[in-house]
Short mmCIF file of C-alpha atoms and ligand atoms in Angstrom, two decimals:
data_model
loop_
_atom_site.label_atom_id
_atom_site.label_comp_id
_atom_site.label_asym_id
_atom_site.label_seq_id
_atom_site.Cartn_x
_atom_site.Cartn_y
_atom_site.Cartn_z
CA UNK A 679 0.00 0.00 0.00
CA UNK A 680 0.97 3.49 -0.89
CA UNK A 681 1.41 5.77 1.65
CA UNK A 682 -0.53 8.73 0.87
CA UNK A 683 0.19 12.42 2.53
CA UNK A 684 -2.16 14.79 4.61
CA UNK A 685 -3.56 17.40 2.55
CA UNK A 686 -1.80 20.92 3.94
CA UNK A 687 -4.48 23.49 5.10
CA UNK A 688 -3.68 27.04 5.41
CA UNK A 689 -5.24 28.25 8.48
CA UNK A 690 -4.49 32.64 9.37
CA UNK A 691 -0.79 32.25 8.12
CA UNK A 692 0.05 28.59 8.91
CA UNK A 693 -0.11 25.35 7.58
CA UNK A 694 -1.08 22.41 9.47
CA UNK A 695 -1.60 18.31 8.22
CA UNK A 696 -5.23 17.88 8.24
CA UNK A 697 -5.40 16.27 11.18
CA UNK A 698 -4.19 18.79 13.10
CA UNK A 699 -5.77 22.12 10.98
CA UNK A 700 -8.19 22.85 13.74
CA UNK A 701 -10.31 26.54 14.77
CA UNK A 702 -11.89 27.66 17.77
CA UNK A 703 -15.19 26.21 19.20
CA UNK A 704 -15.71 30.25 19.93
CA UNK A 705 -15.15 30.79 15.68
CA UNK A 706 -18.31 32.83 14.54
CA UNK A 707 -18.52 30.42 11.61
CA UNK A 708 -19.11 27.35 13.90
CA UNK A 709 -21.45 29.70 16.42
CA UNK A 710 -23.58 32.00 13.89
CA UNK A 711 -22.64 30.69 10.38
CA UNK A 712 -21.50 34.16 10.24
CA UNK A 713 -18.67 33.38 7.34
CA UNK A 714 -18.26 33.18 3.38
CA UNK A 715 -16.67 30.39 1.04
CA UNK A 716 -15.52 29.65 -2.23
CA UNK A 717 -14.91 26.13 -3.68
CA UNK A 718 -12.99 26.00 -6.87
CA UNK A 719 -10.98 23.36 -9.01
CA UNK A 720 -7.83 22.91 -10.50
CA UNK A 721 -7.77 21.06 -13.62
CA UNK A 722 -4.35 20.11 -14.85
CA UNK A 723 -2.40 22.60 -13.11
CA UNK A 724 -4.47 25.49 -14.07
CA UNK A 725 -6.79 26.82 -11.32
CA UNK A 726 -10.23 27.13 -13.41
CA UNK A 727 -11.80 30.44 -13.19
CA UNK A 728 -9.49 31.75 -10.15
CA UNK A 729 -9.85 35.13 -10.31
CA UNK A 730 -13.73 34.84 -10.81
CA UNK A 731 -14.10 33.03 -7.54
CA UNK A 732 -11.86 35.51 -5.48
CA UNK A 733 -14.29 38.24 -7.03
CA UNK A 734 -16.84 36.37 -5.77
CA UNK A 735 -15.55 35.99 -2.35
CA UNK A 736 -14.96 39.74 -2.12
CA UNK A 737 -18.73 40.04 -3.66
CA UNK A 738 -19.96 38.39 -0.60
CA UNK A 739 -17.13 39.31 2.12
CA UNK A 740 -18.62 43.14 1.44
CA UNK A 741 -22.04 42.21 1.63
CA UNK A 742 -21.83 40.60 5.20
CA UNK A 743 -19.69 43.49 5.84
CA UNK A 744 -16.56 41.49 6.50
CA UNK A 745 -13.43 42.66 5.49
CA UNK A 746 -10.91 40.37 5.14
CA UNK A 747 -8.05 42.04 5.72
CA UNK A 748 -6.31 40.74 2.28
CA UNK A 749 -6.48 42.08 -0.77
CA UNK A 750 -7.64 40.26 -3.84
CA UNK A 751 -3.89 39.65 -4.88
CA UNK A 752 -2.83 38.23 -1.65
CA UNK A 753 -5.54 36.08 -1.55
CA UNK A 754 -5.13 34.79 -5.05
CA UNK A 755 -1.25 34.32 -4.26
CA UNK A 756 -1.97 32.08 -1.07
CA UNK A 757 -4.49 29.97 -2.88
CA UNK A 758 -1.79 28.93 -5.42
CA UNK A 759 0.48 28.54 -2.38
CA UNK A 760 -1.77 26.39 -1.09
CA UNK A 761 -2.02 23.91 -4.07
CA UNK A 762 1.88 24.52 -4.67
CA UNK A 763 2.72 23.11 -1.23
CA UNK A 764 0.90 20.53 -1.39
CA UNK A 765 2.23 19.28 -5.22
CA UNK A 766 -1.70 19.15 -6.87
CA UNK A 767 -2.10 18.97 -10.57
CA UNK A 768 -5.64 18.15 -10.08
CA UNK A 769 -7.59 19.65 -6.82
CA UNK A 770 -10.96 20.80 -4.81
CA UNK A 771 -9.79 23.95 -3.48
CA UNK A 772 -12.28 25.43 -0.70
CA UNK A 773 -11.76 29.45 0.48
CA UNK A 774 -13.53 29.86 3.99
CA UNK A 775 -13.40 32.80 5.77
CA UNK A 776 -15.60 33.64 9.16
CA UNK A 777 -16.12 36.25 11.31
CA UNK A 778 -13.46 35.25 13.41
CA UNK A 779 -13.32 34.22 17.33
CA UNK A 780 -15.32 36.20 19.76
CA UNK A 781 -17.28 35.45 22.88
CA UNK A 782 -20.68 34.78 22.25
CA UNK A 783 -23.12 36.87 20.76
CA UNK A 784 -24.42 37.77 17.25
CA UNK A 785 -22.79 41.02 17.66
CA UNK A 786 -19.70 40.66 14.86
CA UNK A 787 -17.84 43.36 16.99
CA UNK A 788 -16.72 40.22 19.35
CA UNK A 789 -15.00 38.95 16.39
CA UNK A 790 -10.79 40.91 15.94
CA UNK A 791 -10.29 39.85 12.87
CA UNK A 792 -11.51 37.24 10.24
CA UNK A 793 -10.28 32.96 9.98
CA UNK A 794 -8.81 32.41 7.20
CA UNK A 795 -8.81 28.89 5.65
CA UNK A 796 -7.62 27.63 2.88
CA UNK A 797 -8.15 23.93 2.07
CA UNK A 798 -6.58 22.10 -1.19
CA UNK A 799 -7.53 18.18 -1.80
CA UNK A 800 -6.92 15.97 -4.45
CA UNK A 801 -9.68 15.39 -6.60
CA UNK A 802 -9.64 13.73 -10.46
CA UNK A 803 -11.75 15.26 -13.00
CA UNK A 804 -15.21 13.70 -13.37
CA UNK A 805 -17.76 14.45 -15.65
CA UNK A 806 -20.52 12.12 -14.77
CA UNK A 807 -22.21 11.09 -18.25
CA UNK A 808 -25.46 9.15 -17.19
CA UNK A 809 -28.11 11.14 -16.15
CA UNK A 810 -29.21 11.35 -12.78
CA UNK A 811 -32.75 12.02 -11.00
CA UNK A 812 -34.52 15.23 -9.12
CA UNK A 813 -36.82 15.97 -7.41
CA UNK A 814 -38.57 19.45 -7.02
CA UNK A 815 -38.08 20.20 -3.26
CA UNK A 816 -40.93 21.05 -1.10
CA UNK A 817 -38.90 23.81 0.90
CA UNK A 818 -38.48 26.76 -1.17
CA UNK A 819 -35.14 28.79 -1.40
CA UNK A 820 -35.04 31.73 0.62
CA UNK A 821 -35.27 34.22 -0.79
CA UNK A 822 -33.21 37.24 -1.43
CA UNK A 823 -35.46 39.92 0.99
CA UNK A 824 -34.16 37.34 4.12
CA UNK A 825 -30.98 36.15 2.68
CA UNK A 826 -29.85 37.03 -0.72
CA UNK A 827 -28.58 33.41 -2.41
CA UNK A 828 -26.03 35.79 -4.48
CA UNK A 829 -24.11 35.42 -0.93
CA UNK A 830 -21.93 32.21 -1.20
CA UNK A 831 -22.45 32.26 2.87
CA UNK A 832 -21.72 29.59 5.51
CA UNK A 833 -25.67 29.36 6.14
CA UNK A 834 -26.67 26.04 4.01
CA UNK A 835 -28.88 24.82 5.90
CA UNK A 836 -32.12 25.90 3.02
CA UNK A 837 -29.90 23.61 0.79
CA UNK A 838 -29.25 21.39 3.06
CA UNK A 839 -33.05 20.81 3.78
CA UNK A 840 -33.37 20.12 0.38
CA UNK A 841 -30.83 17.89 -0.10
CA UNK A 842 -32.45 15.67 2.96
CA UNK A 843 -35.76 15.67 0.69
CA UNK A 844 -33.69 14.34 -2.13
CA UNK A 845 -31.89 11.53 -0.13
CA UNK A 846 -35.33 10.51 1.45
CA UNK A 847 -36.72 10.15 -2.24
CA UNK A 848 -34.11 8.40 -2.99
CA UNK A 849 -32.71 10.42 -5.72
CA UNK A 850 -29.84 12.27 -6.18
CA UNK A 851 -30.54 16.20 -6.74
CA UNK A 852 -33.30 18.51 -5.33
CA UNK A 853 -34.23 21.67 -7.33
CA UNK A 854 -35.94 24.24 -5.13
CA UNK A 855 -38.24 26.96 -6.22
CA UNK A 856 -38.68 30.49 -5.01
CA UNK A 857 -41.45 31.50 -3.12
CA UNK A 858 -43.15 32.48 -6.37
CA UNK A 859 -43.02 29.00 -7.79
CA UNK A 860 -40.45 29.80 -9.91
CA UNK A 861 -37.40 27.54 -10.40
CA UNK A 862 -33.74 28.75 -8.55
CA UNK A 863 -31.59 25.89 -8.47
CA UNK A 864 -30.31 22.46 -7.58
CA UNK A 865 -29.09 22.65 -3.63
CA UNK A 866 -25.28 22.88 -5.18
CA UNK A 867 -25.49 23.49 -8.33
CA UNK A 868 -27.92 26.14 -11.10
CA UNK A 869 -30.11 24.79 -13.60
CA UNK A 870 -30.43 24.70 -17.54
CA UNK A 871 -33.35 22.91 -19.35
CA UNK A 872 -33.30 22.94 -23.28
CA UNK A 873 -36.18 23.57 -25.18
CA UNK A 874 -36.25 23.22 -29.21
CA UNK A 875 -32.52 23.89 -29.07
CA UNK A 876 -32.17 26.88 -27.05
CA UNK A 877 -31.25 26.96 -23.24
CA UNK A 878 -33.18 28.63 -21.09
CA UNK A 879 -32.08 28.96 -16.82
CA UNK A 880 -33.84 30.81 -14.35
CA UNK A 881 -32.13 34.85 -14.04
CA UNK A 882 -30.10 36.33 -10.95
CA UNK A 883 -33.74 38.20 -9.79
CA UNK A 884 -35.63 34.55 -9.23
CA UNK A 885 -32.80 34.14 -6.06
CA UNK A 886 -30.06 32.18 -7.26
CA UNK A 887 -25.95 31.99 -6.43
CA UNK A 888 -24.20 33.48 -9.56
CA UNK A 889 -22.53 30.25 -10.36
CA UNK A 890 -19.73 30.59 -12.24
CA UNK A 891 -20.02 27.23 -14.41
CA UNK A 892 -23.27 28.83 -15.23
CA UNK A 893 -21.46 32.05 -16.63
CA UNK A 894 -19.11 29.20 -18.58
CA UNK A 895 -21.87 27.59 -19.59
CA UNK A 896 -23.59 30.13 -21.10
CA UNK A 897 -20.33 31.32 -23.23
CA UNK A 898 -20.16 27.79 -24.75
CA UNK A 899 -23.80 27.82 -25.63
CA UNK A 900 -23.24 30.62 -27.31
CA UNK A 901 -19.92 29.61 -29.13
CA UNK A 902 -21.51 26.54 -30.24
CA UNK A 903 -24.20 28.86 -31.77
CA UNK A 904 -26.91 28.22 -29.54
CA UNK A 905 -29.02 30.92 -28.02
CA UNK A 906 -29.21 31.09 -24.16
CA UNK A 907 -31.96 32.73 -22.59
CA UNK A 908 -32.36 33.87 -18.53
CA UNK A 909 -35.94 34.28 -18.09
CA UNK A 910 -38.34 32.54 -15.29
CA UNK A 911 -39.13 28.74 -15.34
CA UNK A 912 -41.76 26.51 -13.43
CA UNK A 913 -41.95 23.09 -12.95
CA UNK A 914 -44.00 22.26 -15.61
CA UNK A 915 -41.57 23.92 -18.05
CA UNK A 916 -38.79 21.16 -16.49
CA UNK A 917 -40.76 18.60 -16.98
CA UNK A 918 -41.94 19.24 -20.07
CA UNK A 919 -38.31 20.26 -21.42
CA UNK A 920 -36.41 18.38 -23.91
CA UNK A 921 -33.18 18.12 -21.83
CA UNK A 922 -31.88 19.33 -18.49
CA UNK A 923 -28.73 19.77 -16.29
CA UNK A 924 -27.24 21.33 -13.99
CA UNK A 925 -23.64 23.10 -13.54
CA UNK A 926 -21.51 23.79 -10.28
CA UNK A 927 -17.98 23.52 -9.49
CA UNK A 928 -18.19 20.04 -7.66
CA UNK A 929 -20.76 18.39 -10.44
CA UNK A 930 -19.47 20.12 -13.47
CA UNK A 931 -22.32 19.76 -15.54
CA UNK A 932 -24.55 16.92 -14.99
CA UNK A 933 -27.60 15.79 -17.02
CA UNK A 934 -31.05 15.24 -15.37
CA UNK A 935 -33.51 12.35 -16.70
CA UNK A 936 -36.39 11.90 -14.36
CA UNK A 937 -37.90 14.68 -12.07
CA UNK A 938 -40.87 14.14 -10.05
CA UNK A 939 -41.26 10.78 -11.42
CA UNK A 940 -41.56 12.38 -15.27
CA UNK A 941 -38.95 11.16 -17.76
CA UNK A 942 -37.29 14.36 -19.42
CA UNK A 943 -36.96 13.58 -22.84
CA UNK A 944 -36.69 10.19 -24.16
CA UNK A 945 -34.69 9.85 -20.54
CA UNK A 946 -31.16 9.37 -21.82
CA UNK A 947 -28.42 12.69 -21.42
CA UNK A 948 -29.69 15.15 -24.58
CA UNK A 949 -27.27 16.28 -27.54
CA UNK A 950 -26.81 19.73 -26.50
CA UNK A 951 -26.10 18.61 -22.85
CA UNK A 952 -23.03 15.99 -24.28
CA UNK A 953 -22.38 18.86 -26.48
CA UNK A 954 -21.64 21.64 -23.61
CA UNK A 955 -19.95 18.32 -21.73
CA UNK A 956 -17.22 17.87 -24.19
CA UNK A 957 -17.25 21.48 -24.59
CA UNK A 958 -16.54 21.99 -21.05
CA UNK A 959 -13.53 18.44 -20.92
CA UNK A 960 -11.95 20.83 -22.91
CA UNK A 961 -11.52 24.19 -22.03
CA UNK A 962 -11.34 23.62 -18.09
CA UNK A 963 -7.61 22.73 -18.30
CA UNK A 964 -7.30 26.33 -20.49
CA UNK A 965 -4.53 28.27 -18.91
CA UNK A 966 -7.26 31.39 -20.85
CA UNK A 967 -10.29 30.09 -18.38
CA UNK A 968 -7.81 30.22 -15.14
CA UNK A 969 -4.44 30.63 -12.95
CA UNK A 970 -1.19 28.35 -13.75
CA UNK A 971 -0.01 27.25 -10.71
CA UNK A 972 3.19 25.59 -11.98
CA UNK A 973 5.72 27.50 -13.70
N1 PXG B 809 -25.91 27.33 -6.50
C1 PXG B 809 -25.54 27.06 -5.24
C2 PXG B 809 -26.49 27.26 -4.14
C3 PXG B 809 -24.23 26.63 -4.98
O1 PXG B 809 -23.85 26.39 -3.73
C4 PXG B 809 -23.77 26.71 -7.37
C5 PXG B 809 -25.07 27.15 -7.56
C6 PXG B 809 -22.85 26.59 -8.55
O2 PXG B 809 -21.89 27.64 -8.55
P1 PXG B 809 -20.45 27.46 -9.19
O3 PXG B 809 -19.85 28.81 -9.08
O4 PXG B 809 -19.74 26.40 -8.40
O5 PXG B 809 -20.66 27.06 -10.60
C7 PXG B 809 -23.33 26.45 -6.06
C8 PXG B 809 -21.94 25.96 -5.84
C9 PXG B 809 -19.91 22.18 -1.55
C10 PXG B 809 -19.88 22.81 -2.87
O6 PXG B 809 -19.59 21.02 -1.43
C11 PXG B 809 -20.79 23.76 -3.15
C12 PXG B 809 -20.79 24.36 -4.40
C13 PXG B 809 -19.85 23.99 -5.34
C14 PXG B 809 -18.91 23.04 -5.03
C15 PXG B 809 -18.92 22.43 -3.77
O7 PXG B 809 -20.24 22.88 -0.60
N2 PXG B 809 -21.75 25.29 -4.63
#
């Protein structure tokens, strides 16, 4: 048996072996969910969509009014640090950042200054090419008057709840709708459907995260001459659509068969989803769609 290394995790300035990379039980993160994150991938050496992400991050660090004490540079510099220390060619990079330690109390003037964590893992490319099944959640997302899902915040509990409805159905994604009835997303991941060759996902306004395999996705569409529009969806559009899929960092894009029990399609992955797939194998190790970490 090979003897395979801890992952290093940068935690505020150090880097510890995973088992020992350990915060506070007094961290605001752990206490209030009071934090942000980012999780990103390197494909082939090339950190996909870096810069993107760590706009992203700042996106959401100013709207919880958390300043992280970093600027964008430094930030982007320690997360190829990261991956450089630990050797990846291929990794699930995760950004969190929290509030910080403080005693207790919602107040975020307990907190000095921010965690910062920075976790690198080994992880293969894997586009998954069989479809998979959904369900349309019962709980809806919240929505962006409460908590606004543009926020990649530590609070995932709304997906989370959704994710429980999935497993229970035994399936493997839940889409949730707004409190309109109007489709958001998957609990990780946005949503496309295809309808007589044009995509179609839900807009920013219906309460979604502003996923950046989404943006991707919609570029390819578009260089592969098909026409992508953002306007509102409802379940009966889904199920009614000729293909669907979703697109995160973690799934990539994935193709959905069966929601609610309805076959999408003639329930096999669609053209123009294996299209954008193949699309997608290729550019994501693009030094042009990312960071080089190696020389
Ligand atoms: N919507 C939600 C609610 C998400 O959390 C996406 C859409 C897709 O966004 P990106 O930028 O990844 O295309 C996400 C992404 C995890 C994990 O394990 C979560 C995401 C991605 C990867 C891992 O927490 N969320």
């Amino acid at each position: 048996m090979s003897e395979t290394k801890e992952p290093l995790i940068y935690v505020n300035g150090e880097y510890y072996p995973k088992s020992q990379a350990k915060i506070s039980v007094y961290d605001h993160g752990l206490l209030y969910g009071d934090g942000i994150y980012e999780a990103i991938r390197e494909y082939d050496g090339v950190i996909f969509k870096l810069r993107e992400h760590i706009d992203r991050l700042f996106e959401s660090a100013k709207s919880i009014k958390l300043d992280l004490g970093i600027t964008k540079e430094e930030m982007e510099k320690l997360v190829i640090e990261t991956v450089k220390k630990n050797g990846y060619r291929d990794a699930y990079i995760r950004i969190v950042v929290t509030r910080g330690v403080g005693r207790m109390g919602v107040d975020p003037r307990n907190c000095e200054k921010p965690t910062i964590i920075i976790i690198a893992e080994p992880r293969k490319p894997f586009l998954k090419k069989e479809g998979v099944e959904a369900i349309i959640a019962s709980v809806r997302r919240v929505p962006n008057w409460a908590l606004d899902p543009k926020i990649k915040t530590l609070n995932y509990l709304n997906n989370v709840l959704a994710k429980i409805e999935a497993i229970n159905a035994g399936v493997d994604e839940a889409i949730m709708l707004n409190e309109h009835g109007y489709v958001t997303e998957a609990s990780t991941e946005n949503i496309f459907i295809v309808k007589n060759k044009k995509l179609i996902t839900p807009p920013l306004e219906a309460g979604i995260l502003r996923g950046i395999t989404r943006e991707t996705v919609m570029e390819l569409a578009k260089e592969l001459g098909y026409e992508c529009e953002e306007r509102n969806l409802t379940s009966h559009d889904l199920y009614n659509a000729d293909e669907v899929f979703v697109t995160g960092t973690a799934a990539e894009i994935v193709p959905i068969t069966k929601i609610d029990g309805r076959v999408i399609g003639d329930g096999k992955p669609g053209p123009i989803t294996k299209e954008l797939m193949r699309k997608f194998e290729e550019i994501r190790t693009d030094p042009r769609y990312g960071v080089k970490v190696y020389g």
